[in-house]
Amino acid sequence: QQPVQSPQAVILREGEDAVINCSSSKALYSVHWYRQKHGEAPVFLMILLKGGEQKGHEKISASFNEKKQQSSLYLTASQLSYSGTYFCGGDQTGANNLFFGTGTRLTVIP
Amino acid sequence: DVKVTQSSRYLVKRTGEKVFLECVQDMDHENMFWYRQDPGLGLRLIYFSYDVKMKEKGDIPEGYSVSREKKERFSLILESASTNQTSMYLCASSPRDSINEKLFFGSGTQLSVL
């Protein structure tokens, strides 16, 4: 039931952009995005609800295509602080019960 | 700020031991979750609970059980620990008010079963 994330890893230079994709085989009520830095707890970034709503958080935004059950996370003008592993979580029941993807490790270098 | 506290950061146990992982949250959240995190596999849901004395199986409940006697506390139990249960365990909580509520995670317990 886990969503599939791609790519598995990406290396960026500061200022470059990246897109992380998340695809579910099951219909979703919402998609959550979290970032986890090494040795720390995952931290919430944003929630996308059904309807294709696009949300933003600093220079990070995301979209959710309900027809395709796909979500994408857009990181623009990346900063060193963006490094970490990004997880998408799909809510299949509407009860906040999330199934997470396998993660995308993002490394931003100077 | 919401605080989700996991009792141990690191734990080493022997095969066959009964292991208790404790999680406490201080924001009166109804929902609590246990995940395990393994390299390349992401976070996988073990069990969750929407209320006291209530529990539901997640994706990988085999070999685990849970207890929720009080609203703020959600315990994960490994009845007879095995080496393949060596992992990082993350507890999370959220309110039940609506579907757009984020999860708050604890810092995790790294369990090693020898």
Short mmCIF file of C-alpha atoms in Angstrom, two decimals:
data_model
loop_
_atom_site.label_atom_id
_atom_site.label_comp_id
_atom_site.label_asym_id
_atom_site.label_seq_id
_atom_site.Cartn_x
_atom_site.Cartn_y
_atom_site.Cartn_z
CA GLN A 1 0.00 0.00 0.00
CA GLN A 2 3.05 2.25 0.14
CA PRO A 3 3.21 5.09 -2.36
CA VAL A 4 6.13 5.00 -4.76
CA GLN A 5 8.55 7.91 -4.65
CA SER A 6 11.03 9.02 -7.28
CA PRO A 7 13.85 9.68 -7.51
CA GLN A 8 15.37 7.72 -4.65
CA ALA A 9 18.18 10.25 -4.30
CA VAL A 10 19.20 13.55 -5.81
CA ILE A 11 22.18 15.86 -5.40
CA LEU A 12 21.77 19.56 -6.06
CA ARG A 13 23.98 22.60 -5.98
CA GLU A 14 22.71 25.55 -3.99
CA GLY A 15 20.22 27.51 -6.04
CA GLU A 16 19.14 24.62 -8.24
CA ASP A 17 15.59 23.29 -8.44
CA ALA A 18 14.28 19.78 -7.84
CA VAL A 19 11.04 17.84 -8.16
CA ILE A 20 10.13 14.81 -6.07
CA ASN A 21 7.27 12.63 -7.22
CA CYS A 22 4.89 10.42 -5.26
CA SER A 23 2.49 7.99 -6.86
CA SER A 24 -0.20 5.90 -5.21
CA SER A 25 -2.05 2.87 -6.56
CA LYS A 26 -4.89 3.60 -4.13
CA ALA A 27 -7.24 6.57 -4.07
CA LEU A 28 -6.15 9.15 -1.54
CA TYR A 29 -8.02 11.68 0.56
CA SER A 30 -4.87 13.67 1.06
CA VAL A 31 -1.11 13.62 0.63
CA HIS A 32 1.30 14.75 3.32
CA TRP A 33 4.93 15.74 2.83
CA TYR A 34 7.55 15.48 5.58
CA ARG A 35 11.28 16.13 5.73
CA GLN A 36 13.63 14.23 8.00
CA LYS A 37 17.16 15.33 8.75
CA HIS A 38 19.70 12.76 9.81
CA GLY A 39 19.10 11.60 13.37
CA GLU A 40 15.97 13.69 13.81
CA ALA A 41 12.22 13.15 13.71
CA PRO A 42 10.31 13.76 10.47
CA VAL A 43 8.92 17.28 10.33
CA PHE A 44 5.71 18.26 8.60
CA LEU A 45 5.95 20.38 5.44
CA MET A 46 2.44 20.48 3.99
CA ILE A 47 -0.81 18.67 3.24
CA LEU A 48 -2.49 18.45 -0.15
CA LEU A 49 -6.19 17.67 -0.19
CA LYS A 50 -8.29 16.21 -2.98
CA GLY A 51 -8.99 18.78 -5.67
CA GLY A 52 -5.52 19.41 -7.02
CA GLU A 53 -4.83 22.18 -4.56
CA GLN A 54 -1.31 23.51 -4.66
CA LYS A 55 0.29 24.63 -1.45
CA GLY A 56 3.46 26.47 -0.65
CA HIS A 57 5.93 26.62 2.19
CA GLU A 58 8.83 29.08 1.82
CA LYS A 59 10.32 28.09 -1.56
CA ILE A 60 8.82 24.63 -1.39
CA SER A 61 5.48 23.93 -3.01
CA ALA A 62 3.49 20.86 -3.97
CA SER A 63 0.58 19.70 -6.06
CA PHE A 64 -1.80 16.76 -6.02
CA ASN A 65 -3.37 15.32 -9.15
CA GLU A 66 -6.39 13.45 -7.89
CA LYS A 67 -7.10 11.73 -11.22
CA LYS A 68 -3.64 10.21 -11.37
CA GLN A 69 -3.19 9.90 -7.58
CA GLN A 70 0.14 11.61 -7.98
CA SER A 71 1.73 14.35 -5.95
CA SER A 72 4.85 16.34 -6.67
CA LEU A 73 7.02 18.39 -4.34
CA TYR A 74 8.82 21.34 -5.93
CA LEU A 75 11.93 22.79 -4.34
CA THR A 76 13.13 26.00 -5.96
CA ALA A 77 16.39 27.81 -5.44
CA SER A 78 17.51 25.10 -3.04
CA GLN A 79 19.38 25.96 0.13
CA LEU A 80 21.80 23.87 2.19
CA SER A 81 19.08 23.54 4.82
CA TYR A 82 16.89 21.64 2.38
CA SER A 83 19.12 18.57 2.68
CA GLY A 84 17.37 15.58 4.18
CA THR A 85 15.07 12.73 3.29
CA TYR A 86 11.64 13.66 1.99
CA PHE A 87 8.67 11.40 2.54
CA CYS A 88 5.21 11.54 1.08
CA GLY A 89 2.39 10.01 3.08
CA GLY A 90 -0.92 8.97 1.57
CA ASP A 91 -4.15 9.00 3.55
CA GLN A 92 -6.38 6.27 2.08
CA THR A 93 -9.20 6.41 4.64
CA GLY A 94 -9.65 10.07 5.52
CA ALA A 95 -8.70 9.28 9.10
CA ASN A 96 -5.12 10.53 9.04
CA ASN A 97 -3.82 6.99 8.78
CA LEU A 98 -0.78 7.55 6.58
CA PHE A 99 1.13 5.10 4.42
CA PHE A 100 4.51 6.59 3.61
CA GLY A 101 6.67 6.25 0.53
CA THR A 102 10.22 4.93 0.68
CA GLY A 103 11.70 8.40 0.76
CA THR A 104 13.90 10.61 -1.41
CA ARG A 105 17.31 11.60 -0.09
CA LEU A 106 18.09 15.15 -1.13
CA THR A 107 21.61 16.52 -0.74
CA VAL A 108 22.35 20.17 -1.42
CA ILE A 109 26.01 21.05 -1.85
CA PRO A 110 27.65 24.50 -1.95
CA ASP B 1 4.65 23.02 20.97
CA VAL B 2 3.39 19.47 20.84
CA LYS B 3 5.76 17.05 22.40
CA VAL B 4 5.88 13.36 21.59
CA THR B 5 8.29 11.60 23.88
CA GLN B 6 9.70 8.15 23.36
CA SER B 7 11.15 6.63 26.48
CA SER B 8 14.45 5.40 25.05
CA ARG B 9 16.66 6.71 22.27
CA TYR B 10 18.69 3.49 22.04
CA LEU B 11 17.76 0.02 23.21
CA VAL B 12 19.64 -3.27 22.99
CA LYS B 13 17.78 -6.51 23.65
CA ARG B 14 18.37 -10.21 23.19
CA THR B 15 16.41 -12.55 20.93
CA GLY B 16 13.31 -13.86 22.68
CA GLU B 17 13.01 -11.02 25.15
CA LYS B 18 9.74 -9.17 25.61
CA VAL B 19 10.30 -5.52 24.70
CA PHE B 20 8.20 -2.50 25.55
CA LEU B 21 8.55 0.76 23.64
CA GLU B 22 6.76 3.64 25.29
CA CYS B 23 5.38 6.80 23.72
CA VAL B 24 3.73 9.72 25.49
CA GLN B 25 2.19 12.84 23.94
CA ASP B 26 1.20 15.97 25.83
CA MET B 27 -1.40 17.57 23.54
CA ASP B 28 -4.47 15.44 24.21
CA HIS B 29 -4.37 13.94 20.71
CA GLU B 30 -6.80 11.15 19.94
CA ASN B 31 -4.72 9.50 17.21
CA MET B 32 -1.45 7.71 17.88
CA PHE B 33 0.70 5.66 15.53
CA TRP B 34 3.71 3.37 15.57
CA TYR B 35 6.00 3.18 12.53
CA ARG B 36 9.24 1.40 11.90
CA GLN B 37 11.86 2.91 9.64
CA ASP B 38 14.37 0.87 7.69
CA PRO B 39 16.84 2.01 5.01
CA GLY B 40 15.29 1.84 1.57
CA LEU B 41 11.86 0.92 2.95
CA GLY B 42 10.76 4.24 4.37
CA LEU B 43 8.28 4.39 7.22
CA ARG B 44 5.95 1.44 7.56
CA LEU B 45 2.86 1.55 9.75
CA ILE B 46 2.73 -1.13 12.44
CA TYR B 47 -0.32 -0.22 14.52
CA PHE B 48 -2.46 2.81 15.21
CA SER B 49 -5.09 3.87 17.69
CA TYR B 50 -7.89 6.41 17.47
CA ASP B 51 -8.96 6.19 21.09
CA VAL B 52 -8.23 4.64 24.44
CA LYS B 53 -8.34 0.84 24.39
CA MET B 54 -8.77 0.93 20.64
CA LYS B 55 -6.20 -0.41 18.15
CA GLU B 56 -6.01 -1.13 14.45
CA LYS B 57 -3.43 -3.08 12.47
CA GLY B 58 -1.27 -1.27 9.99
CA ASP B 59 0.80 -2.72 7.17
CA ILE B 60 3.18 -4.88 9.22
CA PRO B 61 1.61 -5.88 12.57
CA GLU B 62 3.07 -9.39 12.72
CA GLY B 63 5.24 -9.90 15.78
CA TYR B 64 3.94 -6.75 17.49
CA SER B 65 1.10 -5.77 19.76
CA VAL B 66 0.08 -2.45 21.28
CA SER B 67 -1.57 -1.10 24.38
CA ARG B 68 -3.45 2.15 24.90
CA GLU B 69 -4.76 2.30 28.45
CA LYS B 70 -4.55 6.09 28.68
CA LYS B 71 -5.11 8.70 26.02
CA GLU B 72 -1.61 10.13 26.22
CA ARG B 73 0.30 6.85 26.17
CA PHE B 74 0.69 4.30 23.38
CA SER B 75 2.96 1.32 23.93
CA LEU B 76 4.44 -0.99 21.33
CA ILE B 77 5.16 -4.52 22.52
CA LEU B 78 7.45 -7.05 20.91
CA GLU B 79 6.26 -10.30 22.47
CA SER B 80 9.42 -12.22 21.58
CA ALA B 81 12.03 -10.03 19.95
CA SER B 82 13.78 -11.31 16.86
CA THR B 83 16.79 -10.00 14.95
CA ASN B 84 14.62 -8.89 12.03
CA GLN B 85 12.93 -6.44 14.39
CA THR B 86 16.14 -4.46 14.68
CA SER B 87 15.02 -1.06 13.43
CA MET B 88 14.24 2.56 14.20
CA TYR B 89 10.79 2.88 15.74
CA LEU B 90 8.90 6.14 15.46
CA CYS B 91 5.80 7.12 17.37
CA ALA B 92 3.47 9.85 16.11
CA SER B 93 0.27 11.54 17.20
CA SER B 94 -2.37 13.81 15.68
CA PRO B 95 -5.72 15.27 16.62
CA ARG B 96 -8.82 13.66 15.14
CA ASP B 97 -10.65 16.87 14.28
CA SER B 98 -10.38 16.65 10.52
CA ILE B 99 -8.55 14.95 7.72
CA ASN B 100 -5.99 17.69 7.28
CA GLU B 101 -4.14 17.27 10.51
CA LYS B 102 -0.41 16.77 10.49
CA LEU B 103 1.44 14.10 12.41
CA PHE B 104 3.82 14.99 15.21
CA PHE B 105 6.67 12.53 15.52
CA GLY B 106 8.84 11.52 18.43
CA SER B 107 12.61 11.36 18.04
CA GLY B 108 12.58 7.60 17.64
CA THR B 109 13.95 4.54 19.42
CA GLN B 110 16.77 2.66 17.72
CA LEU B 111 16.25 -0.94 18.75
CA SER B 112 18.95 -3.55 18.26
CA VAL B 113 18.04 -7.19 18.83
CA LEU B 114 21.08 -9.44 19.26
#
